[in-house]
Amino acid sequence: MNNKQSTSCSFLICMVLFVQIAAGCSNKAQVEPSNESADDSAVGWGERAEVRADAFANEQSLLTLYKPSNEQHQSWLSSTDSNVQITNNATPKLEIEFSPQHNISKLSIQPKQAWDTAGLKQANLALDVENIGETSIQMYLAIENQQGLSRRYSVSLPKAYQGTLFVPISGIEADTDAGLWGDVPPWNTQDKMFVWRSWRSAGVALTKIKALHFFTIGVLEPKRVTIDNIRLRHNPDTDPNWLANIVDKYGQNARLDTALKVHTDEQLQQQAQQELAELAQSNGMPHRSRFGGYTNAPKLKATGYFRTEKVNGKWWMVDPDGYLFFSHGPANVRMANMSTITGVDYADPSVRIINADELTPEDSMGIVEVSDAAKATRFVTSPVRNNMFEWLPGYDDPLADHYSYRRSTHKGPVAHGETYSFYRANLERRYGETTPQSYLKKWHEVTMQRMHDWGFTSFGNWVDPAFYPAKKVPYFANGWIIGDYQTLSGETNHWGLMPDPFDPVFAERAKSTIYAIAENVKASPWCVGIFIDNEKSWGEREGSVIARYGVIVDALSKDSQHSPAKAAFSTHIKQQYSNIEQLNTAWNIDLKNWQEFEKGIKVSDYTQQHIQDLSDMLGMLGEQYFLVVHDTLAKALPNHLYMGARMANWGMPDEIITASLKYSDVLSFNIYEEGMQEHYWKFLEETDLPVVVGEFHIGTATDSGMFNPGIVHAANQTDRARMYKNYMQSILDKPYMVGAHWFQYVDEPISGRAFDGENANIGFVTTTDIPYPELIQAVKDVTSTMYQQRYEQ
């Protein structure tokens, strides 16, 4: 079989780990526990066995990297938009204040010679830290090697936290790719472990460490910490139970009891009945139109569809009946992307056939039925994955309907394989099955009741089309332009290569996708607008030439006869430079003729004029992309809003933003920060277009029982609710904002979603479909006042 092997976990290491885990599977009494700290910060080894000693009680230091008390180390410090000082205490400490006046506030520690770690095969980086600020802090750490590449991590520190942070940098615990973005804590300890922010599969070697970078991103208030004794220490022995039996039969953390943990089907059903009774008594929020608009403001022109209008200096959406509308609700309300890799695959190749005319990408597919004949060829392709689960149903079990298959994955040690959806299984347990898949119909009903009770006005992107005909909650339709068109590669291709929008095949695939959307929407006024694609690899907004313009540099390296983008750029360059000598002078290159340019060029140094030309061509690329999408939407769905390209804040070049203005009805950005910093997003005031946040979230890996808090970290559920309210306040304060969508409705599988291993606490509800009470109360606090605040102030 063509199983993908992890680039960062050698076969030998994986086999050693498997033998260790298998040896420990037979005695579950050995699973060790961990008492939670006062700040609820330890996910640890659970509460179901005897307490054992902290793994770092007698730590073995290998190498001191930095100590504030060492005067020679002070010359290694450099700050970027942060304030740094050494305290005058009996034990000096490095004190850092990270600033909300800058998007990235950073402290770097770089010795004169790189720290040599090549001989340290079992090491973790540790530091002593105290949060002396007024609120929790999410602090990032980038460990940079001599090639300038970094592993990036982050951690949340509650207010007044004082303790030790660590991250494994070598050994099995650092190298094993188990298909989880947020790792299972490998040892029993009260020390807090950093969470991966970059991808382990990038294979960044740390045989020498050039620098350490501590920073914050997009904070709304000052953050202050002290740091002491940065060191490398020896890893404790690998625990044979580290990755074994970590997931219970409900898809929960098998080792940790939390406030919302379910232990029996009866408990799950009782909680469902209690919530259903409460929802039946709910009247939702007052002063809402049938579409969720605000009826306490003057009624505007009703067009029968959603539109936008500036009212009293603020942008608004207007609902089909003419009422002011602000779009707020959850994205990804669907069964797709809710399954996890079981570690089983099928030898039958028929399950992996991909047809060229498909319109749905792999991660957006729901449950895929697999034939009994294919299942008969099952084999364990990843013992590490397969041993994570305390329970998986037999194929003759009533809950076996929730098995599925992924023909390809984006990240992780398994290239393709069987999946299981614990969330879907829990819905069947929760609501029963009186007719085929009646639990899904009940889920749709309950979800819409929740939307009204919680005060949400719409779904966000990626909503199950089964909600469309209900005519109860406004929604956004979506589609991906996938197909066999030409592509371009940037320096970093986060979710895939960039389509070549000059390729006629791209336009054909755009038409197929958008007309399929139109068929589902059926010109419904309940559809607010359309999202096409998500977080494309346009390039970075800042950084090196390659980071910003990598897709254009790649296009120029191609032959014009085989690359439509290169052909378009060649025409543009020839119009700008009348002969090859002028181009050679402008770019400081030495081409003999235009034919050599047409064949493809590669350069290493860039003049200012060359960079300007790259910028212009990136604008051309964006212009062509938006032209194709906009014009196709205008024909297929002329009455619905085009919501833009959902640019990530790591991938929103100015050239692409500018190109989108001409074609988008609403701009969309996915902003994973504490909120929208006034100064950083000020440029949106000048665009004079309405804006929606397509994705944001806040999570925690503490009292949720999850291993990964998500992109933005909170200290616990109470802190999560506080941070959500602050984020929304930063949205409501801005005159150009017309909506914000939380990603996502349900927590990701704790064992990692099948597509890429994301396993975060980012849902409004748990994997057992139980709402998080602190967060839901915060939602109601916001939604009950957001219209009044935004219109009346």
PDB file of N, CA and C in Angstrom, residues 170-227:
ATOM      1  N   SER A 170      13.549  16.776  21.023  1.00  0.00           N
ATOM      2  CA  SER A 170      14.151  15.581  20.427  1.00  0.00           C
ATOM      3  C   SER A 170      13.638  14.366  21.187  1.00  0.00           C
ATOM      4  N   GLY A 171      13.829  13.204  20.588  1.00  0.00           N
ATOM      5  CA  GLY A 171      13.319  11.976  21.178  1.00  0.00           C
ATOM      6  C   GLY A 171      11.967  11.602  20.598  1.00  0.00           C
ATOM      7  N   ILE A 172      11.467  10.448  21.005  1.00  0.00           N
ATOM      8  CA  ILE A 172      10.205   9.925  20.483  1.00  0.00           C
ATOM      9  C   ILE A 172       9.075  10.916  20.685  1.00  0.00           C
ATOM     10  N   GLU A 173       9.034  11.568  21.838  1.00  0.00           N
ATOM     11  CA  GLU A 173       7.931  12.473  22.151  1.00  0.00           C
ATOM     12  C   GLU A 173       7.914  13.694  21.234  1.00  0.00           C
ATOM     13  N   ALA A 174       9.072  14.084  20.738  1.00  0.00           N
ATOM     14  CA  ALA A 174       9.148  15.219  19.812  1.00  0.00           C
ATOM     15  C   ALA A 174       8.928  14.789  18.370  1.00  0.00           C
ATOM     16  N   ASP A 175       9.336  13.572  18.039  1.00  0.00           N
ATOM     17  CA  ASP A 175       9.384  13.159  16.634  1.00  0.00           C
ATOM     18  C   ASP A 175       8.151  12.408  16.154  1.00  0.00           C
ATOM     19  N   THR A 176       7.393  11.829  17.057  1.00  0.00           N
ATOM     20  CA  THR A 176       6.275  10.986  16.646  1.00  0.00           C
ATOM     21  C   THR A 176       5.125  11.813  16.089  1.00  0.00           C
ATOM     22  N   ASP A 177       4.743  11.501  14.879  1.00  0.00           N
ATOM     23  CA  ASP A 177       3.555  12.103  14.270  1.00  0.00           C
ATOM     24  C   ASP A 177       2.414  11.104  14.415  1.00  0.00           C
ATOM     25  N   ALA A 178       1.554  11.356  15.388  1.00  0.00           N
ATOM     26  CA  ALA A 178       0.423  10.462  15.645  1.00  0.00           C
ATOM     27  C   ALA A 178      -0.852  10.956  14.992  1.00  0.00           C
ATOM     28  N   GLY A 179      -0.745  11.997  14.163  1.00  0.00           N
ATOM     29  CA  GLY A 179      -1.932  12.543  13.510  1.00  0.00           C
ATOM     30  C   GLY A 179      -2.707  13.486  14.404  1.00  0.00           C
ATOM     31  N   LEU A 180      -2.043  14.079  15.372  1.00  0.00           N
ATOM     32  CA  LEU A 180      -2.660  15.038  16.282  1.00  0.00           C
ATOM     33  C   LEU A 180      -1.899  16.350  16.197  1.00  0.00           C
ATOM     34  N   TRP A 181      -2.619  17.466  16.022  1.00  0.00           N
ATOM     35  CA  TRP A 181      -1.932  18.750  16.041  1.00  0.00           C
ATOM     36  C   TRP A 181      -1.557  19.115  17.478  1.00  0.00           C
ATOM     37  N   GLY A 182      -2.492  18.969  18.389  1.00  0.00           N
ATOM     38  CA  GLY A 182      -2.192  19.160  19.807  1.00  0.00           C
ATOM     39  C   GLY A 182      -1.847  17.822  20.419  1.00  0.00           C
ATOM     40  N   ASP A 183      -0.616  17.674  20.910  1.00  0.00           N
ATOM     41  CA  ASP A 183      -0.125  16.381  21.375  1.00  0.00           C
ATOM     42  C   ASP A 183      -0.740  15.967  22.710  1.00  0.00           C
ATOM     43  N   VAL A 184      -0.811  14.665  22.903  1.00  0.00           N
ATOM     44  CA  VAL A 184      -1.150  14.109  24.206  1.00  0.00           C
ATOM     45  C   VAL A 184       0.036  14.359  25.133  1.00  0.00           C
ATOM     46  N   PRO A 185      -0.184  14.911  26.335  1.00  0.00           N
ATOM     47  CA  PRO A 185       0.954  15.100  27.254  1.00  0.00           C
ATOM     48  C   PRO A 185       1.691  13.785  27.478  1.00  0.00           C
ATOM     49  N   PRO A 186       2.989  13.745  27.216  1.00  0.00           N
ATOM     50  CA  PRO A 186       3.705  12.470  27.245  1.00  0.00           C
ATOM     51  C   PRO A 186       4.093  11.990  28.637  1.00  0.00           C
ATOM     52  N   TRP A 187       4.093  12.908  29.610  1.00  0.00           N
ATOM     53  CA  TRP A 187       4.519  12.533  30.955  1.00  0.00           C
ATOM     54  C   TRP A 187       3.552  13.083  32.003  1.00  0.00           C
ATOM     55  N   ASN A 188       3.526  12.450  33.139  1.00  0.00           N
ATOM     56  CA  ASN A 188       2.764  12.946  34.268  1.00  0.00           C
ATOM     57  C   ASN A 188       3.537  14.087  34.921  1.00  0.00           C
ATOM     58  N   THR A 189       3.065  15.300  34.767  1.00  0.00           N
ATOM     59  CA  THR A 189       3.770  16.453  35.319  1.00  0.00           C
ATOM     60  C   THR A 189       2.835  17.638  35.448  1.00  0.00           C
ATOM     61  N   GLN A 190       3.142  18.504  36.388  1.00  0.00           N
ATOM     62  CA  GLN A 190       2.416  19.757  36.518  1.00  0.00           C
ATOM     63  C   GLN A 190       3.020  20.857  35.652  1.00  0.00           C
ATOM     64  N   ASP A 191       4.165  20.605  35.044  1.00  0.00           N
ATOM     65  CA  ASP A 191       4.723  21.562  34.095  1.00  0.00           C
ATOM     66  C   ASP A 191       3.780  21.663  32.887  1.00  0.00           C
ATOM     67  N   LYS A 192       3.662  22.864  32.331  1.00  0.00           N
ATOM     68  CA  LYS A 192       2.761  23.090  31.188  1.00  0.00           C
ATOM     69  C   LYS A 192       3.506  22.906  29.881  1.00  0.00           C
ATOM     70  N   MET A 193       2.894  22.173  28.972  1.00  0.00           N
ATOM     71  CA  MET A 193       3.524  21.898  27.686  1.00  0.00           C
ATOM     72  C   MET A 193       3.022  22.864  26.619  1.00  0.00           C
ATOM     73  N   PHE A 194       3.946  23.405  25.836  1.00  0.00           N
ATOM     74  CA  PHE A 194       3.584  24.209  24.673  1.00  0.00           C
ATOM     75  C   PHE A 194       2.833  23.349  23.655  1.00  0.00           C
ATOM     76  N   VAL A 195       1.988  23.995  22.862  1.00  0.00           N
ATOM     77  CA  VAL A 195       1.242  23.348  21.791  1.00  0.00           C
ATOM     78  C   VAL A 195       1.884  23.732  20.458  1.00  0.00           C
ATOM     79  N   TRP A 196       1.997  22.762  19.555  1.00  0.00           N
ATOM     80  CA  TRP A 196       2.525  23.046  18.215  1.00  0.00           C
ATOM     81  C   TRP A 196       1.676  24.104  17.522  1.00  0.00           C
ATOM     82  N   ARG A 197       2.315  25.072  16.881  1.00  0.00           N
ATOM     83  CA  ARG A 197       1.623  26.024  16.025  1.00  0.00           C
ATOM     84  C   ARG A 197       2.042  25.831  14.567  1.00  0.00           C
ATOM     85  N   SER A 198       3.266  25.416  14.327  1.00  0.00           N
ATOM     86  CA  SER A 198       3.666  25.028  12.978  1.00  0.00           C
ATOM     87  C   SER A 198       3.371  23.531  12.830  1.00  0.00           C
ATOM     88  N   TRP A 199       3.678  22.987  11.655  1.00  0.00           N
ATOM     89  CA  TRP A 199       3.405  21.574  11.413  1.00  0.00           C
ATOM     90  C   TRP A 199       4.648  20.748  11.675  1.00  0.00           C
ATOM     91  N   ARG A 200       4.498  19.692  12.457  1.00  0.00           N
ATOM     92  CA  ARG A 200       5.620  18.795  12.723  1.00  0.00           C
ATOM     93  C   ARG A 200       6.182  18.238  11.416  1.00  0.00           C
ATOM     94  N   SER A 201       5.312  17.991  10.436  1.00  0.00           N
ATOM     95  CA  SER A 201       5.747  17.377   9.185  1.00  0.00           C
ATOM     96  C   SER A 201       6.671  18.268   8.367  1.00  0.00           C
ATOM     97  N   ALA A 202       6.810  19.542   8.752  1.00  0.00           N
ATOM     98  CA  ALA A 202       7.748  20.422   8.040  1.00  0.00           C
ATOM     99  C   ALA A 202       9.185  19.972   8.238  1.00  0.00           C
ATOM    100  N   GLY A 203       9.440  19.177   9.289  1.00  0.00           N
ATOM    101  CA  GLY A 203      10.752  18.578   9.483  1.00  0.00           C
ATOM    102  C   GLY A 203      11.862  19.559   9.781  1.00  0.00           C
ATOM    103  N   VAL A 204      11.583  20.608  10.555  1.00  0.00           N
ATOM    104  CA  VAL A 204      12.604  21.595  10.903  1.00  0.00           C
ATOM    105  C   VAL A 204      13.566  20.986  11.923  1.00  0.00           C
ATOM    106  N   ALA A 205      14.830  20.832  11.529  1.00  0.00           N
ATOM    107  CA  ALA A 205      15.828  20.215  12.411  1.00  0.00           C
ATOM    108  C   ALA A 205      16.331  21.217  13.440  1.00  0.00           C
ATOM    109  N   LEU A 206      16.555  20.743  14.655  1.00  0.00           N
ATOM    110  CA  LEU A 206      17.066  21.608  15.727  1.00  0.00           C
ATOM    111  C   LEU A 206      18.383  21.068  16.283  1.00  0.00           C
ATOM    112  N   THR A 207      19.272  20.655  15.398  1.00  0.00           N
ATOM    113  CA  THR A 207      20.591  20.210  15.849  1.00  0.00           C
ATOM    114  C   THR A 207      21.428  21.386  16.340  1.00  0.00           C
ATOM    115  N   LYS A 208      21.101  22.572  15.824  1.00  0.00           N
ATOM    116  CA  LYS A 208      21.664  23.802  16.374  1.00  0.00           C
ATOM    117  C   LYS A 208      20.549  24.832  16.456  1.00  0.00           C
ATOM    118  N   ILE A 209      20.519  25.546  17.569  1.00  0.00           N
ATOM    119  CA  ILE A 209      19.478  26.550  17.776  1.00  0.00           C
ATOM    120  C   ILE A 209      20.117  27.928  17.679  1.00  0.00           C
ATOM    121  N   LYS A 210      19.678  28.680  16.698  1.00  0.00           N
ATOM    122  CA  LYS A 210      20.239  30.015  16.462  1.00  0.00           C
ATOM    123  C   LYS A 210      19.630  31.052  17.400  1.00  0.00           C
ATOM    124  N   ALA A 211      18.331  30.954  17.638  1.00  0.00           N
ATOM    125  CA  ALA A 211      17.660  31.982  18.446  1.00  0.00           C
ATOM    126  C   ALA A 211      16.347  31.448  18.984  1.00  0.00           C
ATOM    127  N   LEU A 212      15.880  32.095  20.055  1.00  0.00           N
ATOM    128  CA  LEU A 212      14.557  31.871  20.616  1.00  0.00           C
ATOM    129  C   LEU A 212      13.776  33.171  20.503  1.00  0.00           C
ATOM    130  N   HIS A 213      12.528  33.070  20.076  1.00  0.00           N
ATOM    131  CA  HIS A 213      11.694  34.259  19.922  1.00  0.00           C
ATOM    132  C   HIS A 213      10.401  34.063  20.720  1.00  0.00           C
ATOM    133  N   PHE A 214      10.160  34.965  21.660  1.00  0.00           N
ATOM    134  CA  PHE A 214       8.917  34.974  22.430  1.00  0.00           C
ATOM    135  C   PHE A 214       8.076  36.142  21.943  1.00  0.00           C
ATOM    136  N   PHE A 215       6.787  35.897  21.646  1.00  0.00           N
ATOM    137  CA  PHE A 215       6.003  36.990  21.081  1.00  0.00           C
ATOM    138  C   PHE A 215       4.507  36.773  21.304  1.00  0.00           C
ATOM    139  N   THR A 216       3.770  37.851  21.090  1.00  0.00           N
ATOM    140  CA  THR A 216       2.310  37.802  21.077  1.00  0.00           C
ATOM    141  C   THR A 216       1.841  38.270  19.706  1.00  0.00           C
ATOM    142  N   ILE A 217       0.601  37.893  19.353  1.00  0.00           N
ATOM    143  CA  ILE A 217       0.012  38.304  18.078  1.00  0.00           C
ATOM    144  C   ILE A 217      -1.385  38.857  18.346  1.00  0.00           C
ATOM    145  N   GLY A 218      -1.616  40.081  17.938  1.00  0.00           N
ATOM    146  CA  GLY A 218      -2.955  40.653  17.945  1.00  0.00           C
ATOM    147  C   GLY A 218      -3.616  40.753  19.303  1.00  0.00           C
ATOM    148  N   VAL A 219      -2.860  41.109  20.347  1.00  0.00           N
ATOM    149  CA  VAL A 219      -3.466  41.226  21.674  1.00  0.00           C
ATOM    150  C   VAL A 219      -4.194  42.563  21.806  1.00  0.00           C
ATOM    151  N   LEU A 220      -5.183  42.598  22.691  1.00  0.00           N
ATOM    152  CA  LEU A 220      -5.993  43.794  22.879  1.00  0.00           C
ATOM    153  C   LEU A 220      -5.598  44.596  24.107  1.00  0.00           C
ATOM    154  N   GLU A 221      -4.697  44.045  24.929  1.00  0.00           N
ATOM    155  CA  GLU A 221      -4.264  44.723  26.148  1.00  0.00           C
ATOM    156  C   GLU A 221      -2.830  44.315  26.451  1.00  0.00           C
ATOM    157  N   PRO A 222      -2.094  45.101  27.227  1.00  0.00           N
ATOM    158  CA  PRO A 222      -0.709  44.739  27.533  1.00  0.00           C
ATOM    159  C   PRO A 222      -0.630  43.388  28.243  1.00  0.00           C
ATOM    160  N   LYS A 223       0.413  42.636  27.944  1.00  0.00           N
ATOM    161  CA  LYS A 223       0.675  41.339  28.571  1.00  0.00           C
ATOM    162  C   LYS A 223       2.069  41.375  29.180  1.00  0.00           C
ATOM    163  N   ARG A 224       2.186  40.869  30.425  1.00  0.00           N
ATOM    164  CA  ARG A 224       3.474  40.944  31.111  1.00  0.00           C
ATOM    165  C   ARG A 224       3.824  39.598  31.716  1.00  0.00           C
ATOM    166  N   VAL A 225       5.059  39.182  31.477  1.00  0.00           N
ATOM    167  CA  VAL A 225       5.554  37.936  32.047  1.00  0.00           C
ATOM    168  C   VAL A 225       6.988  38.124  32.514  1.00  0.00           C
ATOM    169  N   THR A 226       7.415  37.244  33.397  1.00  0.00           N
ATOM    170  CA  THR A 226       8.837  37.131  33.715  1.00  0.00           C
ATOM    171  C   THR A 226       9.308  35.748  33.302  1.00  0.00           C
ATOM    172  N   ILE A 227      10.565  35.673  32.862  1.00  0.00           N
ATOM    173  CA  ILE A 227      11.159  34.424  32.395  1.00  0.00           C
ATOM    174  C   ILE A 227      12.498  34.228  33.092  1.00  0.00           C
TER     175      ILE A 227
END
